[in-house]
mmCIF file of C-alpha atoms in Angstrom:
data_model
loop_
_atom_site.group_PDB
_atom_site.id
_atom_site.type_symbol
_atom_site.label_atom_id
_atom_site.label_comp_id
_atom_site.label_asym_id
_atom_site.label_seq_id
_atom_site.Cartn_x
_atom_site.Cartn_y
_atom_site.Cartn_z
ATOM 1 C CA MET S 1 4.761 23.237 7.220
ATOM 2 C CA HIS S 2 8.091 21.996 8.950
ATOM 3 C CA PRO S 3 9.616 19.477 11.539
ATOM 4 C CA ARG S 4 11.438 20.467 13.835
ATOM 5 C CA ILE S 5 14.352 18.149 14.431
ATOM 6 C CA THR S 6 15.993 18.469 17.559
ATOM 7 C CA GLY S 7 18.982 15.769 19.226
ATOM 8 C CA SER S 8 16.718 13.478 19.966
ATOM 9 C CA THR S 9 13.949 13.639 17.656
ATOM 10 C CA ARG S 10 12.878 10.114 16.062
ATOM 11 C CA ILE S 11 13.764 8.517 12.785
ATOM 12 C CA TYR S 12 12.532 7.227 10.067
ATOM 13 C CA GLY S 13 13.262 5.990 6.401
ATOM 14 C CA LEU S 14 12.109 5.785 3.256
ATOM 15 C CA ILE S 15 13.523 2.850 1.934
ATOM 16 C CA GLY S 16 13.593 2.518 -1.960
ATOM 17 C CA ALA S 17 15.154 3.417 -5.937
ATOM 18 C CA PRO S 18 14.047 5.491 -7.312
ATOM 19 C CA LEU S 19 12.060 7.681 -5.235
ATOM 20 C CA LYS S 20 11.597 11.350 -6.642
ATOM 21 C CA SER S 21 7.706 10.685 -7.504
ATOM 22 C CA ALA S 22 7.767 8.822 -3.189
ATOM 23 C CA LYS S 23 4.593 10.978 -1.447
ATOM 24 C CA SER S 24 5.390 9.230 1.843
ATOM 25 C CA PRO S 25 7.803 11.291 3.512
ATOM 26 C CA MET S 26 5.889 14.524 2.422
ATOM 27 C CA LEU S 27 2.440 12.622 4.215
ATOM 28 C CA LEU S 28 4.188 11.686 7.206
ATOM 29 C CA ASN S 29 6.540 14.787 7.922
ATOM 30 C CA LYS S 30 3.412 16.938 8.182
ATOM 31 C CA LEU S 31 1.218 15.031 10.517
ATOM 32 C CA PHE S 32 4.137 14.588 12.687
ATOM 33 C CA ALA S 33 4.075 18.490 12.208
ATOM 34 C CA GLU S 34 0.484 18.887 12.774
ATOM 35 C CA ALA S 35 0.736 16.681 16.073
ATOM 36 C CA GLN S 36 3.665 18.283 17.512
ATOM 37 C CA SER S 37 5.736 15.215 17.721
ATOM 38 C CA ASN S 38 9.316 15.128 17.602
ATOM 39 C CA ALA S 39 9.924 12.730 14.205
ATOM 40 C CA VAL S 40 10.983 12.572 10.662
ATOM 41 C CA CYS S 41 10.572 10.666 7.982
ATOM 42 C CA ILE S 42 13.668 11.145 5.351
ATOM 43 C CA PRO S 43 13.646 9.330 1.585
ATOM 44 C CA LEU S 44 16.890 7.192 1.626
ATOM 45 C CA GLU S 45 17.502 6.345 -1.722
ATOM 46 C CA VAL S 46 19.016 2.382 -2.333
ATOM 47 C CA GLY S 47 19.957 0.307 -5.220
ATOM 48 C CA PRO S 48 19.034 -3.127 -5.157
ATOM 49 C CA GLY S 49 22.780 -3.929 -4.235
ATOM 50 C CA ASP S 50 23.489 -1.612 -2.083
ATOM 51 C CA LEU S 51 20.463 -3.061 0.273
ATOM 52 C CA ALA S 52 22.540 -5.598 2.467
ATOM 53 C CA ASP S 53 25.790 -2.495 2.845
ATOM 54 C CA PHE S 54 22.802 -0.464 3.809
ATOM 55 C CA VAL S 55 21.453 -2.512 6.541
ATOM 56 C CA ARG S 56 24.855 -2.865 8.039
ATOM 57 C CA GLY S 57 25.259 0.254 8.317
ATOM 58 C CA ILE S 58 21.876 2.065 9.760
ATOM 59 C CA ARG S 59 21.369 -0.531 12.111
ATOM 60 C CA ALA S 60 23.698 1.289 14.238
ATOM 61 C CA VAL S 61 22.000 4.641 14.289
ATOM 62 C CA SER S 62 20.237 3.972 17.074
ATOM 63 C CA ASN S 63 17.667 6.916 17.114
ATOM 64 C CA LEU S 64 16.637 5.172 13.600
ATOM 65 C CA ALA S 65 12.775 4.108 14.383
ATOM 66 C CA GLY S 66 11.563 2.663 11.796
ATOM 67 C CA LEU S 67 11.497 2.638 7.680
ATOM 68 C CA LEU S 68 9.337 2.582 4.990
ATOM 69 C CA VAL S 69 9.990 0.003 2.219
ATOM 70 C CA THR S 70 9.056 0.671 -1.104
ATOM 71 C CA MET S 71 10.149 -1.247 -4.295
ATOM 72 C CA PRO S 72 12.091 -2.647 -5.223
ATOM 73 C CA HIS S 73 12.882 -4.263 -1.496
ATOM 74 C CA LYS S 74 9.766 -5.353 -0.289
ATOM 75 C CA GLN S 75 10.797 -8.698 -0.310
ATOM 76 C CA SER S 76 14.575 -8.180 -0.066
ATOM 77 C CA MET S 77 13.506 -7.150 3.211
ATOM 78 C CA LEU S 78 12.378 -10.710 4.699
ATOM 79 C CA ASP S 79 15.206 -12.149 4.990
ATOM 80 C CA VAL S 80 16.719 -9.025 6.618
ATOM 81 C CA VAL S 81 13.987 -8.360 9.866
ATOM 82 C CA ASP S 82 14.268 -10.140 12.757
ATOM 83 C CA VAL S 83 10.453 -10.435 13.258
ATOM 84 C CA LEU S 84 7.501 -10.781 10.712
ATOM 85 C CA HIS S 85 3.944 -9.004 11.917
ATOM 86 C CA PRO S 86 1.365 -11.848 10.418
ATOM 87 C CA THR S 87 1.072 -9.890 7.436
ATOM 88 C CA ALA S 88 4.203 -10.174 6.229
ATOM 89 C CA ARG S 89 4.099 -13.821 6.574
ATOM 90 C CA GLN S 90 0.542 -13.810 4.947
ATOM 91 C CA ILE S 91 1.689 -11.832 1.990
ATOM 92 C CA GLY S 92 5.531 -12.578 1.349
ATOM 93 C CA ALA S 93 6.756 -8.759 1.437
ATOM 94 C CA ILE S 94 7.483 -5.441 4.130
ATOM 95 C CA ASN S 95 6.273 -2.246 3.554
ATOM 96 C CA VAL S 96 6.874 -0.492 7.025
ATOM 97 C CA ILE S 97 9.765 -1.685 9.631
ATOM 98 C CA ARG S 98 9.486 -0.620 12.914
ATOM 99 C CA CYS S 99 12.805 -1.229 14.919
ATOM 100 C CA ASP S 100 12.531 -2.045 18.880
ATOM 101 C CA ASN S 101 13.864 -0.267 21.684
ATOM 102 C CA ASP S 102 15.801 -3.899 21.836
ATOM 103 C CA GLY S 103 17.543 -3.698 18.731
ATOM 104 C CA ARG S 104 14.789 -5.788 16.886
ATOM 105 C CA TRP S 105 13.411 -4.959 13.518
ATOM 106 C CA VAL S 106 9.888 -5.566 13.547
ATOM 107 C CA GLY S 107 8.571 -5.758 9.342
ATOM 108 C CA ALA S 108 5.032 -6.011 8.641
ATOM 109 C CA VAL S 109 3.034 -4.687 4.706
ATOM 110 C CA PHE S 110 -0.220 -2.679 5.214
ATOM 111 C CA ASP S 111 -0.221 -2.282 1.311
ATOM 112 C CA GLY S 112 -4.290 -4.611 0.420
ATOM 113 C CA LEU S 113 -5.501 -2.632 5.070
ATOM 114 C CA GLY S 114 -4.812 0.289 3.847
ATOM 115 C CA CYS S 115 -6.327 0.141 0.605
ATOM 116 C CA VAL S 116 -9.402 -1.414 2.259
ATOM 117 C CA LEU S 117 -9.840 1.212 4.751
ATOM 118 C CA GLY S 118 -9.265 3.753 2.337
ATOM 119 C CA MET S 119 -11.814 2.625 0.537
ATOM 120 C CA GLN S 120 -13.927 2.559 3.456
ATOM 121 C CA ARG S 121 -13.303 5.935 4.740
ATOM 122 C CA GLU S 122 -14.890 7.134 0.995
ATOM 123 C CA GLY S 123 -17.963 5.257 1.856
ATOM 124 C CA ILE S 124 -17.150 1.979 0.048
ATOM 125 C CA THR S 125 -17.601 -1.455 1.464
ATOM 126 C CA LEU S 126 -16.913 -4.826 0.195
ATOM 127 C CA LEU S 127 -18.865 -6.524 2.479
ATOM 128 C CA GLY S 128 -21.009 -8.982 0.059
ATOM 129 C CA LYS S 129 -19.307 -7.312 -3.129
ATOM 130 C CA SER S 130 -18.070 -8.952 -6.145
ATOM 131 C CA VAL S 131 -14.800 -7.416 -7.503
ATOM 132 C CA LEU S 132 -12.576 -7.675 -9.961
ATOM 133 C CA LEU S 133 -8.792 -7.049 -9.075
ATOM 134 C CA ILE S 134 -5.747 -6.374 -12.127
ATOM 135 C CA GLY S 135 -2.660 -7.499 -11.246
ATOM 136 C CA ALA S 136 -0.999 -10.372 -8.728
ATOM 137 C CA GLY S 137 2.582 -8.975 -7.490
ATOM 138 C CA GLY S 138 3.379 -7.565 -4.757
ATOM 139 C CA SER S 139 -0.025 -4.666 -3.967
ATOM 140 C CA GLY S 140 -2.247 -6.957 -5.510
ATOM 141 C CA ARG S 141 -1.253 -9.914 -3.597
ATOM 142 C CA ALA S 142 -2.387 -7.918 -0.435
ATOM 143 C CA ILE S 143 -4.872 -6.435 -1.540
ATOM 144 C CA ALA S 144 -6.297 -9.832 -2.389
ATOM 145 C CA PHE S 145 -6.421 -11.104 0.730
ATOM 146 C CA ALA S 146 -7.818 -7.978 2.293
ATOM 147 C CA VAL S 147 -11.037 -7.824 -0.235
ATOM 148 C CA ALA S 148 -11.376 -11.434 1.136
ATOM 149 C CA ALA S 149 -11.062 -10.437 4.781
ATOM 150 C CA ALA S 150 -13.431 -6.846 4.380
ATOM 151 C CA GLY S 151 -16.570 -9.838 3.304
ATOM 152 C CA ALA S 152 -16.264 -9.849 -0.184
ATOM 153 C CA ARG S 153 -18.506 -12.139 -1.795
ATOM 154 C CA SER S 154 -16.080 -12.978 -5.165
ATOM 155 C CA LEU S 155 -12.655 -12.186 -6.307
ATOM 156 C CA ILE S 156 -12.104 -12.107 -9.840
ATOM 157 C CA ILE S 157 -8.023 -12.279 -10.298
ATOM 158 C CA SER S 158 -6.559 -11.332 -13.417
ATOM 159 C CA ASP S 159 -2.783 -11.253 -14.419
ATOM 160 C CA LEU S 160 -0.858 -11.529 -17.073
ATOM 161 C CA ASP S 161 1.090 -14.529 -15.432
ATOM 162 C CA PRO S 162 -1.610 -17.071 -15.045
ATOM 163 C CA HIS S 163 0.688 -19.320 -12.709
ATOM 164 C CA ARG S 164 1.228 -15.863 -10.540
ATOM 165 C CA ALA S 165 -2.494 -15.362 -10.845
ATOM 166 C CA LEU S 166 -3.532 -19.314 -9.453
ATOM 167 C CA ASP S 167 -1.360 -19.204 -6.927
ATOM 168 C CA LEU S 168 -2.709 -16.298 -5.847
ATOM 169 C CA ALA S 169 -6.634 -17.562 -5.667
ATOM 170 C CA GLN S 170 -5.200 -20.822 -4.047
ATOM 171 C CA CYS S 171 -3.454 -19.028 -0.945
ATOM 172 C CA VAL S 172 -6.806 -16.653 -0.462
ATOM 173 C CA ALA S 173 -9.570 -19.315 -1.232
ATOM 174 C CA LYS S 174 -7.572 -21.165 1.956
ATOM 175 C CA GLU S 175 -8.043 -18.292 4.052
ATOM 176 C CA GLY S 176 -12.281 -18.065 4.247
ATOM 177 C CA PRO S 177 -15.306 -17.741 2.136
ATOM 178 C CA CYS S 178 -14.960 -15.889 -0.369
ATOM 179 C CA ALA S 179 -15.185 -17.184 -3.688
ATOM 180 C CA VAL S 180 -11.706 -16.788 -4.956
ATOM 181 C CA HIS S 181 -11.644 -17.334 -9.367
ATOM 182 C CA VAL S 182 -8.526 -16.985 -11.686
ATOM 183 C CA GLY S 183 -10.039 -14.707 -14.592
ATOM 184 C CA PRO S 184 -9.613 -12.530 -17.541
ATOM 185 C CA ALA S 185 -9.929 -8.562 -17.440
ATOM 186 C CA ASP S 186 -13.386 -8.194 -18.338
ATOM 187 C CA ALA S 187 -15.531 -5.798 -15.854
ATOM 188 C CA ALA S 188 -18.563 -7.210 -16.996
ATOM 189 C CA GLY S 189 -21.013 -7.504 -13.764
ATOM 190 C CA HIS S 190 -18.515 -6.643 -11.193
ATOM 191 C CA ASP S 191 -18.899 -4.239 -8.439
ATOM 192 C CA ILE S 192 -16.005 -2.583 -7.440
ATOM 193 C CA VAL S 193 -13.344 -3.035 -10.126
ATOM 194 C CA ILE S 194 -9.530 -2.544 -8.880
ATOM 195 C CA ASN S 195 -6.097 -1.905 -11.009
ATOM 196 C CA ALA S 196 -3.352 -2.993 -8.881
ATOM 197 C CA THR S 197 -0.337 -3.246 -12.119
ATOM 198 C CA PRO S 198 1.113 -0.592 -13.263
ATOM 199 C CA LEU S 199 -0.682 0.635 -16.156
ATOM 200 C CA GLY S 200 -1.410 4.033 -15.941
ATOM 201 C CA MET S 201 1.214 5.734 -14.722
ATOM 202 C CA ASN S 202 2.503 6.508 -18.539
ATOM 203 C CA PRO S 203 1.089 8.689 -20.588
ATOM 204 C CA ASN S 204 0.794 5.513 -23.658
ATOM 205 C CA ASP S 205 0.119 2.534 -20.933
ATOM 206 C CA PRO S 206 -2.706 0.617 -22.718
ATOM 207 C CA MET S 207 -6.065 0.277 -20.695
ATOM 208 C CA PRO S 208 -5.518 -2.460 -17.731
ATOM 209 C CA ILE S 209 -9.166 -3.549 -19.110
ATOM 210 C CA ASP S 210 -11.574 -2.425 -21.470
ATOM 211 C CA ALA S 211 -13.258 0.268 -20.633
ATOM 212 C CA LYS S 212 -16.453 -0.212 -22.400
ATOM 213 C CA GLN S 213 -17.143 -3.716 -20.309
ATOM 214 C CA LEU S 214 -17.904 -0.499 -17.126
ATOM 215 C CA ALA S 215 -21.763 -0.367 -15.999
ATOM 216 C CA PRO S 216 -22.386 2.758 -14.201
ATOM 217 C CA THR S 217 -22.683 1.677 -11.393
ATOM 218 C CA THR S 218 -19.403 -0.414 -11.100
ATOM 219 C CA VAL S 219 -16.445 1.685 -8.581
ATOM 220 C CA VAL S 220 -13.488 1.507 -10.225
ATOM 221 C CA VAL S 221 -9.970 2.221 -7.884
ATOM 222 C CA ASP S 222 -6.819 2.661 -9.460
ATOM 223 C CA ILE S 223 -3.694 2.352 -6.518
ATOM 224 C CA ILE S 224 -1.279 4.556 -8.751
ATOM 225 C CA THR S 225 -0.957 8.112 -7.410
ATOM 226 C CA ARG S 226 -0.667 10.988 -9.799
ATOM 227 C CA SER S 227 -1.538 14.519 -10.297
ATOM 228 C CA GLU S 228 -3.774 13.670 -12.268
ATOM 229 C CA PRO S 229 -6.603 11.025 -13.072
ATOM 230 C CA THR S 230 -5.125 8.014 -15.079
ATOM 231 C CA ALA S 231 -6.829 6.865 -18.610
ATOM 232 C CA LEU S 232 -9.057 4.519 -16.694
ATOM 233 C CA LEU S 233 -10.305 6.724 -14.427
ATOM 234 C CA LEU S 234 -11.263 9.727 -17.149
ATOM 235 C CA GLU S 235 -13.185 6.597 -18.958
ATOM 236 C CA ALA S 236 -14.887 5.684 -15.660
ATOM 237 C CA GLN S 237 -15.824 8.794 -14.823
ATOM 238 C CA SER S 238 -17.277 9.672 -18.433
ATOM 239 C CA ARG S 239 -19.511 6.376 -17.913
ATOM 240 C CA GLY S 240 -20.995 7.616 -14.921
ATOM 241 C CA CYS S 241 -18.858 4.930 -12.166
ATOM 242 C CA ARG S 242 -17.729 6.201 -8.891
ATOM 243 C CA THR S 243 -13.729 6.319 -8.977
ATOM 244 C CA LEU S 244 -10.858 6.163 -6.796
ATOM 245 C CA ASP S 245 -6.919 7.095 -6.986
ATOM 246 C CA GLY S 246 -3.639 6.004 -5.160
ATOM 247 C CA HIS S 247 -4.510 8.776 -2.578
ATOM 248 C CA PRO S 248 -7.090 6.967 -0.186
ATOM 249 C CA MET S 249 -4.969 3.967 -0.314
ATOM 250 C CA HIS S 250 -2.176 5.995 0.922
ATOM 251 C CA VAL S 251 -3.504 7.756 3.586
ATOM 252 C CA GLY S 252 -5.231 4.967 4.581
ATOM 253 C CA GLN S 253 -1.316 2.563 4.331
ATOM 254 C CA ALA S 254 0.001 6.252 6.240
ATOM 255 C CA LEU S 255 -2.648 5.779 8.849
ATOM 256 C CA LEU S 256 -1.574 2.455 9.964
ATOM 257 C CA ALA S 257 1.697 1.895 9.345
ATOM 258 C CA LEU S 258 1.401 5.237 12.274
ATOM 259 C CA SER S 259 -0.721 3.085 14.588
ATOM 260 C CA PHE S 260 2.078 -0.109 14.122
ATOM 261 C CA LEU S 261 5.109 2.554 15.042
ATOM 262 C CA GLY S 262 3.731 3.525 18.279
ATOM 263 C CA PHE S 263 1.560 6.655 17.096
ATOM 264 C CA GLU S 264 -1.582 5.235 18.143
ATOM 265 C CA ASP S 265 -2.279 9.424 18.562
ATOM 266 C CA ILE S 266 -1.888 10.508 15.547
ATOM 267 C CA GLU S 267 -3.428 7.530 14.459
ATOM 268 C CA HIS S 268 -6.897 8.762 16.155
ATOM 269 C CA ARG S 269 -6.160 11.927 15.395
ATOM 270 C CA TYR S 270 -6.682 12.168 12.099
ATOM 271 C CA SER S 271 -8.738 8.665 11.875
ATOM 272 C CA SER S 272 -11.640 10.299 11.478
ATOM 273 C CA GLY S 273 -11.262 13.047 9.578
ATOM 274 C CA LEU S 274 -6.945 13.177 7.201
#
């Protein structure tokens, strides 16, 4: 089903580079078409050196209603928007921009909340759980705050850069009662393991954890979205673990972004059955 384009179509762009594996335009256009919304999402490949020129030009497009933001622009866009949503101020990144009628751009980030929402929609609760998070980069940072806010009992953050992991742990610990610490990528004893690193995108990538440490009761989440399961998920499945790939997080992000962009009707329509 293809979106119907007219002179009053609301335009949403996905900016980043590269975009050949991006799933957001396909997902959003499907939702727009099924809900008969006069809107379209298009990929706009913009490299890091071209962002300033892109922003100067695109601000002149009066029917631009919003932008989805992916790498490498999630941090750079902080200096571009006019208003920061509380999520963007907390995480220090942006993955969606709403272009308001008064010309202001409002930036937010739903990586972490989308991951938690995706897990909840699959029947996985974080309340009272022990969580190991591997990766303290952009997505990992957002997920750490969201996991703690969702009621996790404890959160261990592991990253190749110990200073980045420590900074994130200290920031998250200030937000609430969840016990947050830095530690090794040791899955033993954890209820939930989340891989928020790029490891697994390529066939020859090393494993982010030693899968032998996984117990059958452990839930393993790999936020990478691929047509085939990552090596981590295959190993976890072979050990009897419940697994989730990046699709539930992707859908969760989309639903939250749609609500933020003003599509509450689509968000409500699909929040229970997408």
